[in-house]
mmCIF file of C-alpha atoms in Angstrom:
data_model
loop_
_atom_site.group_PDB
_atom_site.id
_atom_site.type_symbol
_atom_site.label_atom_id
_atom_site.label_comp_id
_atom_site.label_asym_id
_atom_site.label_seq_id
_atom_site.Cartn_x
_atom_site.Cartn_y
_atom_site.Cartn_z
ATOM 1 C CA UNK S 13 29.840 17.708 37.277
ATOM 2 C CA UNK S 14 29.660 19.587 40.586
ATOM 3 C CA UNK S 15 26.572 18.986 42.730
ATOM 4 C CA UNK S 16 25.552 21.222 45.593
ATOM 5 C CA UNK S 17 24.535 19.565 48.841
ATOM 6 C CA UNK S 18 20.939 20.719 48.283
ATOM 7 C CA UNK S 19 20.868 19.315 44.739
ATOM 8 C CA UNK S 20 22.380 16.049 45.917
ATOM 9 C CA UNK S 21 19.912 15.671 48.780
ATOM 10 C CA UNK S 22 16.984 16.564 46.523
ATOM 11 C CA UNK S 23 18.063 14.042 43.906
ATOM 12 C CA UNK S 24 18.657 11.404 46.553
ATOM 13 C CA UNK S 25 15.206 12.014 48.041
ATOM 14 C CA UNK S 26 13.549 11.635 44.635
ATOM 15 C CA UNK S 27 15.442 8.411 43.936
ATOM 16 C CA UNK S 28 14.593 7.083 47.387
ATOM 17 C CA UNK S 29 10.915 7.887 46.913
ATOM 18 C CA UNK S 30 10.837 6.141 43.541
ATOM 19 C CA UNK S 31 12.758 3.153 44.902
ATOM 20 C CA UNK S 32 10.457 2.931 47.902
ATOM 21 C CA UNK S 33 7.347 3.092 45.734
ATOM 22 C CA UNK S 34 8.739 0.459 43.379
ATOM 23 C CA UNK S 35 9.702 -1.934 46.144
ATOM 24 C CA UNK S 36 6.381 -1.518 47.929
ATOM 25 C CA UNK S 37 4.269 -2.098 44.814
ATOM 26 C CA UNK S 38 6.468 -5.016 43.787
ATOM 27 C CA UNK S 39 6.107 -6.765 47.144
ATOM 28 C CA UNK S 40 2.383 -6.035 47.249
ATOM 29 C CA UNK S 41 1.834 -7.597 43.808
ATOM 30 C CA UNK S 42 3.912 -10.655 44.627
ATOM 31 C CA UNK S 43 1.967 -11.328 47.811
ATOM 32 C CA UNK S 44 -1.547 -10.763 46.474
ATOM 33 C CA UNK S 45 -3.967 -12.148 43.937
ATOM 34 C CA UNK S 46 -5.046 -8.585 43.074
ATOM 35 C CA UNK S 47 -3.310 -5.529 41.695
ATOM 36 C CA UNK S 48 -4.534 -2.004 42.419
ATOM 37 C CA UNK S 49 -5.077 0.970 40.122
ATOM 38 C CA UNK S 50 -6.426 4.353 41.210
ATOM 39 C CA UNK S 51 -9.255 6.573 40.026
ATOM 40 C CA UNK S 52 -8.639 10.236 40.892
ATOM 41 C CA UNK S 53 -11.851 12.030 39.977
ATOM 42 C CA UNK S 54 -14.199 14.650 41.389
ATOM 43 C CA UNK S 55 -17.189 12.672 42.656
ATOM 44 C CA UNK S 56 -18.534 15.683 44.556
ATOM 45 C CA UNK S 57 -18.300 19.433 44.124
ATOM 46 C CA UNK S 58 -18.541 21.668 41.078
ATOM 47 C CA UNK S 59 -16.779 19.256 38.700
ATOM 48 C CA UNK S 60 -18.650 16.088 39.629
ATOM 49 C CA UNK S 61 -20.596 16.195 36.359
ATOM 50 C CA UNK S 62 -17.334 15.150 34.674
ATOM 51 C CA UNK S 63 -15.867 13.066 37.483
ATOM 52 C CA UNK S 64 -18.786 10.753 38.256
ATOM 53 C CA UNK S 65 -19.230 9.348 34.710
ATOM 54 C CA UNK S 66 -15.448 9.182 34.189
ATOM 55 C CA UNK S 67 -15.097 7.067 37.318
ATOM 56 C CA UNK S 68 -18.060 4.974 36.141
ATOM 57 C CA UNK S 69 -16.256 4.292 32.862
ATOM 58 C CA UNK S 70 -13.155 3.153 34.752
ATOM 59 C CA UNK S 71 -15.295 0.770 36.798
ATOM 60 C CA UNK S 72 -16.924 -0.628 33.645
ATOM 61 C CA UNK S 73 -13.475 -1.337 32.214
ATOM 62 C CA UNK S 74 -12.230 -2.986 35.412
ATOM 63 C CA UNK S 75 -15.346 -5.165 35.667
ATOM 64 C CA UNK S 76 -14.927 -6.215 32.028
ATOM 65 C CA UNK S 77 -11.275 -7.161 32.559
ATOM 66 C CA UNK S 78 -12.004 -9.065 35.759
ATOM 67 C CA UNK S 79 -14.924 -10.926 34.188
ATOM 68 C CA UNK S 80 -12.505 -12.137 31.506
ATOM 69 C CA UNK S 81 -10.126 -13.507 34.125
ATOM 70 C CA UNK S 82 -8.144 -10.436 35.115
ATOM 71 C CA UNK S 83 -4.601 -9.574 34.060
ATOM 72 C CA UNK S 84 -1.603 -11.880 34.384
ATOM 73 C CA UNK S 85 -3.506 -14.059 36.831
ATOM 74 C CA UNK S 86 -4.577 -11.151 39.042
ATOM 75 C CA UNK S 87 -7.888 -9.349 39.455
ATOM 76 C CA UNK S 88 -7.854 -5.554 39.198
ATOM 77 C CA UNK S 89 -8.777 -3.684 42.382
ATOM 78 C CA UNK S 90 -10.015 -0.166 41.584
ATOM 79 C CA UNK S 91 -9.186 2.264 44.385
ATOM 80 C CA UNK S 92 -11.502 5.258 44.141
ATOM 81 C CA UNK S 93 -10.541 8.680 45.473
ATOM 82 C CA UNK S 94 -13.001 11.578 45.545
ATOM 83 C CA UNK S 95 -10.924 14.697 44.974
ATOM 84 C CA UNK S 96 -13.986 16.831 45.784
ATOM 85 C CA UNK S 97 -13.275 19.410 43.061
ATOM 86 C CA UNK S 98 -10.366 20.591 45.214
ATOM 87 C CA UNK S 99 -6.991 20.912 43.474
ATOM 88 C CA UNK S 100 -5.130 20.377 46.760
ATOM 89 C CA UNK S 101 -6.583 16.862 47.039
ATOM 90 C CA UNK S 102 -4.952 15.616 43.845
ATOM 91 C CA UNK S 103 -1.287 15.465 44.902
ATOM 92 C CA UNK S 104 -2.359 14.272 48.344
ATOM 93 C CA UNK S 105 -4.428 11.397 46.980
ATOM 94 C CA UNK S 106 -1.941 10.556 44.235
ATOM 95 C CA UNK S 107 0.679 9.980 46.922
ATOM 96 C CA UNK S 108 -1.784 7.974 49.008
ATOM 97 C CA UNK S 109 -2.599 5.806 45.988
ATOM 98 C CA UNK S 110 1.060 4.955 45.589
ATOM 99 C CA UNK S 111 2.197 4.574 49.183
ATOM 100 C CA UNK S 112 -0.966 3.317 50.901
ATOM 101 C CA UNK S 113 -2.768 1.351 48.208
ATOM 102 C CA UNK S 114 0.331 0.308 46.206
ATOM 103 C CA UNK S 115 -1.344 1.305 42.925
ATOM 104 C CA UNK S 116 0.572 0.451 39.750
ATOM 105 C CA UNK S 117 -1.309 2.988 37.602
ATOM 106 C CA UNK S 118 -3.223 6.183 38.317
ATOM 107 C CA UNK S 119 -5.847 7.742 36.049
ATOM 108 C CA UNK S 120 -7.968 10.880 36.262
ATOM 109 C CA UNK S 121 -7.182 14.490 37.240
ATOM 110 C CA UNK S 122 -9.267 15.702 34.310
ATOM 111 C CA UNK S 123 -8.876 19.477 34.512
ATOM 112 C CA UNK S 124 -5.633 21.076 33.431
ATOM 113 C CA UNK S 125 -4.933 22.359 36.939
ATOM 114 C CA UNK S 126 -5.617 18.938 38.465
ATOM 115 C CA UNK S 127 -3.407 17.249 35.898
ATOM 116 C CA UNK S 128 -0.511 19.623 36.551
ATOM 117 C CA UNK S 129 -0.835 19.099 40.312
ATOM 118 C CA UNK S 130 -0.782 15.315 39.862
ATOM 119 C CA UNK S 131 1.917 14.728 37.247
ATOM 120 C CA UNK S 132 4.927 15.669 39.411
ATOM 121 C CA UNK S 133 3.881 13.322 42.209
ATOM 122 C CA UNK S 134 3.534 10.301 39.952
ATOM 123 C CA UNK S 135 6.701 11.203 38.081
ATOM 124 C CA UNK S 136 8.545 11.302 41.407
ATOM 125 C CA UNK S 137 7.311 7.848 42.402
ATOM 126 C CA UNK S 138 7.601 6.456 38.860
ATOM 127 C CA UNK S 139 3.995 5.300 38.677
ATOM 128 C CA UNK S 140 2.399 5.614 35.199
ATOM 129 C CA UNK S 141 -0.211 8.331 34.827
ATOM 130 C CA UNK S 142 -2.958 7.771 32.244
ATOM 131 C CA UNK S 143 -4.670 11.024 31.258
ATOM 132 C CA UNK S 144 -8.172 10.445 29.932
ATOM 133 C CA UNK S 145 -9.501 13.949 29.254
ATOM 134 C CA UNK S 146 -9.483 15.701 25.895
ATOM 135 C CA UNK S 147 -7.071 18.610 26.072
ATOM 136 C CA UNK S 148 -5.264 21.263 24.060
ATOM 137 C CA UNK S 149 -2.423 18.915 23.129
ATOM 138 C CA UNK S 150 1.314 19.271 23.572
ATOM 139 C CA UNK S 151 1.831 17.131 26.683
ATOM 140 C CA UNK S 152 4.948 15.056 26.024
ATOM 141 C CA UNK S 153 6.174 13.276 29.135
ATOM 142 C CA UNK S 154 7.728 9.857 29.611
ATOM 143 C CA UNK S 155 5.597 8.967 32.637
ATOM 144 C CA UNK S 156 2.258 10.116 31.171
ATOM 145 C CA UNK S 157 0.122 8.653 28.382
ATOM 146 C CA UNK S 158 -2.752 10.696 26.939
ATOM 147 C CA UNK S 159 -5.588 8.547 25.585
ATOM 148 C CA UNK S 160 -8.104 11.218 24.553
ATOM 149 C CA UNK S 161 -7.866 13.810 21.782
ATOM 150 C CA UNK S 162 -5.357 16.631 21.591
ATOM 151 C CA UNK S 163 -6.032 19.956 19.915
ATOM 152 C CA UNK S 164 -5.017 18.907 16.407
ATOM 153 C CA UNK S 165 -7.328 15.878 16.624
ATOM 154 C CA UNK S 166 -10.439 17.651 17.903
ATOM 155 C CA UNK S 167 -10.490 21.401 17.371
ATOM 156 C CA UNK S 168 -8.629 21.325 14.034
ATOM 157 C CA UNK S 169 -11.092 18.981 12.220
ATOM 158 C CA UNK S 170 -14.022 20.970 13.600
ATOM 159 C CA UNK S 171 -12.527 24.280 12.462
ATOM 160 C CA UNK S 172 -11.592 22.906 9.036
ATOM 161 C CA UNK S 173 -15.156 21.689 8.504
ATOM 162 C CA UNK S 174 -16.612 24.963 9.795
ATOM 163 C CA UNK S 175 -14.487 27.256 7.609
ATOM 164 C CA UNK S 176 -15.436 25.158 4.566
ATOM 165 C CA UNK S 177 -19.146 24.702 5.329
ATOM 166 C CA UNK S 178 -20.263 27.644 7.480
ATOM 167 C CA UNK S 179 -18.184 30.659 6.482
ATOM 168 C CA UNK S 180 -14.844 32.366 6.966
ATOM 169 C CA UNK S 181 -15.479 34.860 9.798
ATOM 170 C CA UNK S 182 -15.213 33.385 13.292
ATOM 171 C CA UNK S 183 -15.919 34.865 16.732
ATOM 172 C CA UNK S 184 -14.387 33.075 19.741
ATOM 173 C CA UNK S 185 -16.046 33.249 23.168
ATOM 174 C CA UNK S 186 -14.461 31.254 25.972
ATOM 175 C CA UNK S 187 -13.892 30.822 29.676
ATOM 176 C CA UNK S 188 -10.886 32.640 31.008
ATOM 177 C CA UNK S 189 -8.241 30.108 31.992
ATOM 178 C CA UNK S 190 -5.307 28.370 30.343
ATOM 179 C CA UNK S 191 -6.954 25.615 28.299
ATOM 180 C CA UNK S 192 -9.508 27.787 26.428
ATOM 181 C CA UNK S 193 -6.796 30.344 25.700
ATOM 182 C CA UNK S 194 -4.556 27.579 24.365
ATOM 183 C CA UNK S 195 -7.415 26.163 22.305
ATOM 184 C CA UNK S 196 -7.898 29.683 20.966
ATOM 185 C CA UNK S 197 -4.466 29.554 19.330
ATOM 186 C CA UNK S 198 -5.792 26.855 17.000
ATOM 187 C CA UNK S 199 -8.433 29.295 15.654
ATOM 188 C CA UNK S 200 -5.624 31.401 14.211
ATOM 189 C CA UNK S 201 -3.582 28.436 12.998
ATOM 190 C CA UNK S 202 -6.466 26.844 11.099
ATOM 191 C CA UNK S 203 -7.984 30.162 10.051
ATOM 192 C CA UNK S 204 -4.723 31.189 8.408
ATOM 193 C CA UNK S 205 -4.520 27.856 6.602
ATOM 194 C CA UNK S 206 -8.174 27.836 5.477
ATOM 195 C CA UNK S 207 -8.484 31.480 4.516
ATOM 196 C CA UNK S 208 -10.551 32.283 7.594
ATOM 197 C CA UNK S 209 -10.503 35.238 9.952
ATOM 198 C CA UNK S 210 -10.811 35.442 13.742
ATOM 199 C CA UNK S 211 -12.855 38.593 14.317
ATOM 200 C CA UNK S 212 -12.476 38.639 18.094
ATOM 201 C CA UNK S 213 -11.558 36.622 21.170
ATOM 202 C CA UNK S 214 -13.742 37.242 24.213
ATOM 203 C CA UNK S 215 -12.926 35.631 27.582
ATOM 204 C CA UNK S 216 -15.124 35.458 30.690
ATOM 205 C CA UNK S 217 -14.610 34.271 34.282
ATOM 206 C CA UNK S 218 -16.101 30.871 35.101
ATOM 207 C CA UNK S 219 -18.791 32.348 37.374
ATOM 208 C CA UNK S 220 -20.296 34.780 34.853
ATOM 209 C CA UNK S 221 -23.993 34.191 34.126
ATOM 210 C CA UNK S 222 -25.016 37.398 32.350
ATOM 211 C CA UNK S 223 -23.890 37.314 28.725
ATOM 212 C CA UNK S 224 -26.066 40.187 27.470
ATOM 213 C CA UNK S 225 -23.085 42.397 26.626
ATOM 214 C CA UNK S 226 -21.207 39.463 25.075
ATOM 215 C CA UNK S 227 -24.106 38.668 22.761
ATOM 216 C CA UNK S 228 -24.378 42.317 21.747
ATOM 217 C CA UNK S 229 -20.676 42.321 20.802
ATOM 218 C CA UNK S 230 -21.144 39.195 18.697
ATOM 219 C CA UNK S 231 -24.159 40.694 16.941
ATOM 220 C CA UNK S 232 -22.176 43.840 16.158
ATOM 221 C CA UNK S 233 -19.242 41.819 14.775
ATOM 222 C CA UNK S 234 -21.519 39.835 12.415
ATOM 223 C CA UNK S 235 -19.504 36.597 12.257
ATOM 224 C CA UNK S 236 -20.381 33.557 10.183
ATOM 225 C CA UNK S 237 -19.503 31.227 13.066
ATOM 226 C CA UNK S 238 -19.415 31.430 16.860
ATOM 227 C CA UNK S 239 -16.841 29.130 18.422
ATOM 228 C CA UNK S 240 -17.740 28.601 22.074
ATOM 229 C CA UNK S 241 -15.288 27.278 24.632
ATOM 230 C CA UNK S 242 -17.419 28.257 27.628
ATOM 231 C CA UNK S 243 -17.065 25.738 30.445
ATOM 232 C CA UNK S 244 -19.104 24.857 33.528
ATOM 233 C CA UNK S 245 -22.648 25.242 34.815
ATOM 234 C CA UNK S 246 -22.848 29.060 34.750
ATOM 235 C CA UNK S 247 -21.868 29.018 31.068
ATOM 236 C CA UNK S 248 -25.171 27.359 30.195
ATOM 237 C CA UNK S 249 -26.690 30.810 30.654
ATOM 238 C CA UNK S 250 -24.976 31.877 27.439
ATOM 239 C CA UNK S 251 -26.860 29.296 25.376
ATOM 240 C CA UNK S 252 -30.175 30.205 27.007
ATOM 241 C CA UNK S 253 -29.623 33.914 26.390
ATOM 242 C CA UNK S 254 -28.328 33.319 22.852
ATOM 243 C CA UNK S 255 -31.500 31.441 21.960
ATOM 244 C CA UNK S 256 -33.701 33.995 23.727
ATOM 245 C CA UNK S 257 -32.114 36.722 21.597
ATOM 246 C CA UNK S 258 -33.194 34.801 18.490
ATOM 247 C CA UNK S 259 -29.606 34.037 17.472
ATOM 248 C CA UNK S 260 -29.540 30.229 17.514
ATOM 249 C CA UNK S 261 -30.893 29.928 13.972
ATOM 250 C CA UNK S 262 -29.035 32.970 12.654
ATOM 251 C CA UNK S 263 -25.387 32.264 13.489
ATOM 252 C CA UNK S 264 -24.253 28.639 14.011
ATOM 253 C CA UNK S 265 -22.350 27.641 17.135
ATOM 254 C CA UNK S 266 -19.487 25.172 17.114
ATOM 255 C CA UNK S 267 -17.723 23.889 20.217
ATOM 256 C CA UNK S 268 -15.232 21.330 21.488
ATOM 257 C CA UNK S 269 -16.500 21.498 25.075
ATOM 258 C CA UNK S 270 -20.270 21.716 24.714
ATOM 259 C CA UNK S 271 -21.893 18.472 25.937
ATOM 260 C CA UNK S 272 -18.809 17.431 27.926
ATOM 261 C CA UNK S 273 -20.979 18.295 30.936
ATOM 262 C CA UNK S 274 -24.099 16.958 29.175
ATOM 263 C CA UNK S 275 -25.446 20.457 28.636
ATOM 264 C CA UNK S 276 -27.577 19.123 25.778
ATOM 265 C CA UNK S 277 -29.599 17.129 28.310
ATOM 266 C CA UNK S 278 -30.021 20.032 30.734
ATOM 267 C CA UNK S 279 -30.928 22.701 28.205
ATOM 268 C CA UNK S 280 -34.001 22.492 25.986
ATOM 269 C CA UNK S 281 -33.841 21.627 22.276
ATOM 270 C CA UNK S 282 -34.936 25.207 21.523
ATOM 271 C CA UNK S 283 -31.713 26.333 23.211
ATOM 272 C CA UNK S 284 -29.330 23.826 21.619
ATOM 273 C CA UNK S 285 -30.574 22.379 18.323
ATOM 274 C CA UNK S 286 -27.983 22.758 15.593
ATOM 275 C CA UNK S 287 -24.908 23.153 17.820
ATOM 276 C CA UNK S 288 -22.021 21.207 16.268
ATOM 277 C CA UNK S 289 -19.172 19.572 18.185
ATOM 278 C CA UNK S 290 -16.295 17.151 17.627
ATOM 279 C CA UNK S 291 -15.497 14.168 19.857
ATOM 280 C CA UNK S 292 -13.806 10.809 19.513
ATOM 281 C CA UNK S 293 -16.866 9.165 21.078
ATOM 282 C CA UNK S 294 -20.576 9.878 21.406
ATOM 283 C CA UNK S 295 -23.158 7.554 22.863
ATOM 284 C CA UNK S 296 -25.256 7.292 19.684
ATOM 285 C CA UNK S 297 -22.486 5.582 17.695
ATOM 286 C CA UNK S 298 -24.213 2.707 15.927
ATOM 287 C CA UNK S 299 -21.675 -0.102 16.088
ATOM 288 C CA UNK S 300 -21.762 -3.569 17.689
ATOM 289 C CA UNK S 301 -18.850 -2.732 19.992
ATOM 290 C CA UNK S 302 -20.565 0.406 21.232
ATOM 291 C CA UNK S 303 -23.796 -1.478 21.893
ATOM 292 C CA UNK S 304 -21.818 -4.009 23.943
ATOM 293 C CA UNK S 305 -20.121 -1.193 25.839
ATOM 294 C CA UNK S 306 -23.397 0.558 26.649
ATOM 295 C CA UNK S 307 -24.883 -2.713 27.880
ATOM 296 C CA UNK S 308 -21.946 -2.991 30.309
ATOM 297 C CA UNK S 309 -22.487 0.592 31.444
ATOM 298 C CA UNK S 310 -26.147 -0.200 32.049
ATOM 299 C CA UNK S 311 -25.223 -3.345 33.989
ATOM 300 C CA UNK S 312 -23.110 -1.249 36.357
ATOM 301 C CA UNK S 313 -25.156 1.951 36.631
ATOM 302 C CA UNK S 314 -28.688 1.075 35.469
ATOM 303 C CA UNK S 315 -30.746 2.348 32.551
ATOM 304 C CA UNK S 316 -30.677 5.926 33.832
ATOM 305 C CA UNK S 317 -26.908 6.148 33.813
ATOM 306 C CA UNK S 318 -25.238 9.457 32.921
ATOM 307 C CA UNK S 319 -24.768 10.163 29.225
ATOM 308 C CA UNK S 320 -21.342 8.905 28.127
ATOM 309 C CA UNK S 321 -19.624 11.564 26.059
ATOM 310 C CA UNK S 322 -16.172 11.938 24.548
ATOM 311 C CA UNK S 323 -14.773 13.613 27.648
ATOM 312 C CA UNK S 324 -15.646 10.833 30.092
ATOM 313 C CA UNK S 325 -15.070 7.952 27.651
ATOM 314 C CA UNK S 326 -11.365 8.303 28.412
ATOM 315 C CA UNK S 327 -12.074 6.618 31.744
ATOM 316 C CA UNK S 328 -12.851 3.422 29.839
ATOM 317 C CA UNK S 329 -10.332 3.648 26.996
ATOM 318 C CA UNK S 330 -7.501 4.514 29.378
ATOM 319 C CA UNK S 331 -7.932 1.387 31.474
ATOM 320 C CA UNK S 332 -8.397 -0.822 28.426
ATOM 321 C CA UNK S 333 -5.289 0.510 26.666
ATOM 322 C CA UNK S 334 -3.265 0.132 29.875
ATOM 323 C CA UNK S 335 -4.507 -3.471 30.157
ATOM 324 C CA UNK S 336 -3.380 -4.187 26.598
ATOM 325 C CA UNK S 337 0.041 -2.739 27.446
ATOM 326 C CA UNK S 338 0.276 -4.956 30.548
ATOM 327 C CA UNK S 339 -0.551 -8.031 28.462
ATOM 328 C CA UNK S 340 2.097 -7.185 25.878
ATOM 329 C CA UNK S 341 4.663 -6.415 28.584
ATOM 330 C CA UNK S 342 3.826 -9.524 30.605
ATOM 331 C CA UNK S 343 4.367 -7.325 33.633
ATOM 332 C CA UNK S 344 2.868 -4.565 35.758
ATOM 333 C CA UNK S 345 6.254 -2.886 36.178
ATOM 334 C CA UNK S 346 6.372 0.724 35.044
ATOM 335 C CA UNK S 347 9.217 0.557 32.522
ATOM 336 C CA UNK S 348 7.900 -2.601 30.890
ATOM 337 C CA UNK S 349 4.380 -1.179 30.596
ATOM 338 C CA UNK S 350 5.612 2.127 29.159
ATOM 339 C CA UNK S 351 7.768 0.255 26.639
ATOM 340 C CA UNK S 352 4.684 -1.708 25.575
ATOM 341 C CA UNK S 353 2.693 1.519 25.207
ATOM 342 C CA UNK S 354 5.519 2.926 23.105
ATOM 343 C CA UNK S 355 5.558 -0.111 20.836
ATOM 344 C CA UNK S 356 2.148 0.848 19.426
ATOM 345 C CA UNK S 357 -0.838 -0.753 21.133
ATOM 346 C CA UNK S 358 -3.758 -1.136 18.720
ATOM 347 C CA UNK S 359 -7.136 -1.483 20.438
ATOM 348 C CA UNK S 360 -10.466 -1.725 18.618
ATOM 349 C CA UNK S 361 -13.101 -0.354 20.990
ATOM 350 C CA UNK S 362 -16.499 1.395 21.061
ATOM 351 C CA UNK S 363 -15.085 4.571 19.457
ATOM 352 C CA UNK S 364 -13.182 2.690 16.774
ATOM 353 C CA UNK S 365 -9.505 1.835 16.556
ATOM 354 C CA UNK S 366 -7.126 3.612 18.917
ATOM 355 C CA UNK S 367 -3.347 3.212 18.607
ATOM 356 C CA UNK S 368 -0.789 4.465 21.089
ATOM 357 C CA UNK S 369 2.018 6.547 19.623
ATOM 358 C CA UNK S 370 5.449 5.944 21.101
ATOM 359 C CA UNK S 371 7.285 9.227 20.474
ATOM 360 C CA UNK S 372 4.437 11.524 21.609
ATOM 361 C CA UNK S 373 2.849 9.330 24.311
ATOM 362 C CA UNK S 374 -0.507 10.285 22.809
ATOM 363 C CA UNK S 375 -2.967 8.270 20.712
ATOM 364 C CA UNK S 376 -4.138 8.081 17.089
ATOM 365 C CA UNK S 377 -7.918 7.780 16.817
ATOM 366 C CA UNK S 378 -11.098 8.583 14.914
ATOM 367 C CA UNK S 379 -12.933 11.854 15.520
ATOM 368 C CA UNK S 380 -16.614 12.470 14.792
ATOM 369 C CA UNK S 381 -18.187 15.801 13.891
ATOM 370 C CA UNK S 382 -21.742 15.631 15.219
ATOM 371 C CA UNK S 383 -24.737 17.929 15.613
ATOM 372 C CA UNK S 384 -27.558 17.857 18.144
ATOM 373 C CA UNK S 385 -31.300 17.831 17.554
ATOM 374 C CA UNK S 386 -33.899 17.068 20.207
ATOM 375 C CA UNK S 387 -31.073 16.106 22.614
ATOM 376 C CA UNK S 388 -29.775 13.412 20.234
ATOM 377 C CA UNK S 389 -26.426 13.608 18.441
ATOM 378 C CA UNK S 390 -26.114 12.612 14.784
ATOM 379 C CA UNK S 391 -23.010 12.138 12.679
ATOM 380 C CA UNK S 392 -22.064 14.735 10.071
ATOM 381 C CA UNK S 393 -18.563 13.576 9.217
ATOM 382 C CA UNK S 394 -15.983 11.092 10.466
ATOM 383 C CA UNK S 395 -12.256 11.799 10.413
ATOM 384 C CA UNK S 396 -10.358 8.529 10.565
ATOM 385 C CA UNK S 397 -7.174 7.800 12.479
ATOM 386 C CA UNK S 398 -5.871 11.286 13.142
ATOM 387 C CA UNK S 399 -2.341 11.023 14.558
ATOM 388 C CA UNK S 400 -1.186 13.182 17.465
ATOM 389 C CA UNK S 401 0.727 16.362 16.727
ATOM 390 C CA UNK S 402 4.513 16.069 16.961
ATOM 391 C CA UNK S 403 4.924 19.868 17.167
ATOM 392 C CA UNK S 404 7.535 19.810 14.461
ATOM 393 C CA UNK S 405 9.317 16.836 16.006
ATOM 394 C CA UNK S 406 9.696 18.530 19.394
ATOM 395 C CA UNK S 407 7.187 16.139 20.995
ATOM 396 C CA UNK S 408 9.349 13.023 21.201
ATOM 397 C CA UNK S 409 10.040 11.232 24.485
ATOM 398 C CA UNK S 410 12.682 9.088 22.795
ATOM 399 C CA UNK S 411 14.906 12.045 21.938
ATOM 400 C CA UNK S 412 13.713 14.215 24.863
ATOM 401 C CA UNK S 413 13.116 11.714 27.710
ATOM 402 C CA UNK S 414 13.285 14.379 30.424
ATOM 403 C CA UNK S 415 10.800 16.748 28.810
ATOM 404 C CA UNK S 416 7.832 17.698 30.992
ATOM 405 C CA UNK S 417 6.787 21.119 29.660
ATOM 406 C CA UNK S 418 3.823 21.756 27.363
ATOM 407 C CA UNK S 419 4.340 22.547 23.697
ATOM 408 C CA UNK S 420 2.198 25.097 21.889
ATOM 409 C CA UNK S 421 1.159 25.367 18.224
ATOM 410 C CA UNK S 422 2.840 28.193 16.314
ATOM 411 C CA UNK S 423 0.647 30.755 14.581
#
């Protein structure tokens, strides 16, 4: 094989960076009674409503591990980076976590843009990246493990339930960026399978606050269901205006993003009652393990801690699953930990059993369809142990170890 000088130098630089990172972290671990992991979250700025509780959940997990004696004789040192809702900070801080703080694992970068800015850096330095946010699915990369729900585990069960219980005609309103558009593909996939129909797809910029025209279009279309994938603070105006137009009790709303920013606590019950969502975790789960978890959250953040929803719960489950992989590997080294992840780590936590899936580098888990009333979520239906989507066998890091691109569902 012929290599150009540029290709050779680029490959050599990548190998040198990975070798340097590996040697630095190895020496740091050998010489210390602690081992560092990094939290890359937005603790300030527009996305802090997701970042602050996600970072809190990571801290709860680290405190729990350390209280039990740590890992392999070492206490976990959580290095916290505030990415300030600025995409440019993510690759900068990911590199700092590796080279300055000698972190052996990095978690966070919740938004799709943040994730895509972070992945290449950690792949270059061969430091495992744990992704804790729910997402559209289809991320199959050797160096990344996804511990929250993918599209087939969250949006598919919600759509299946909705087409069976609420009606066949669906209207999709969403924020205008990649993830909501990708989630929108699932409307067609499930609709086709369940005999449903997508009447329209309507996308709006993140800063829009006047949804008068949008509501008029929905009223004219006369759907049985409104599927909302509106994200961020300005989007709360839609729910206020929808209720003010007298529509809340006329056409049901389903969503996979509502309450990820704790909108149900900001808006009034008159503006939200009856909205139905699907998450792997919600704070009202009535199980002994969840009660123990919430007591730990309260010990760290007090009784008035932020509501812990399915989006931010990944901060806790990610650290705990990584810790189980370290125990099985008997090592903090990247290849050993990834091999342990791939062997199928089964962890019984506050959301139920979660099991890592080797070929997809995603996770099998329970999903709960829940509805809100008076700011409290109640269970409608539980879907047990939904496996990650293999995308027809294309999502397989064993047969495609160099794959880094996203896979999409086919309509």
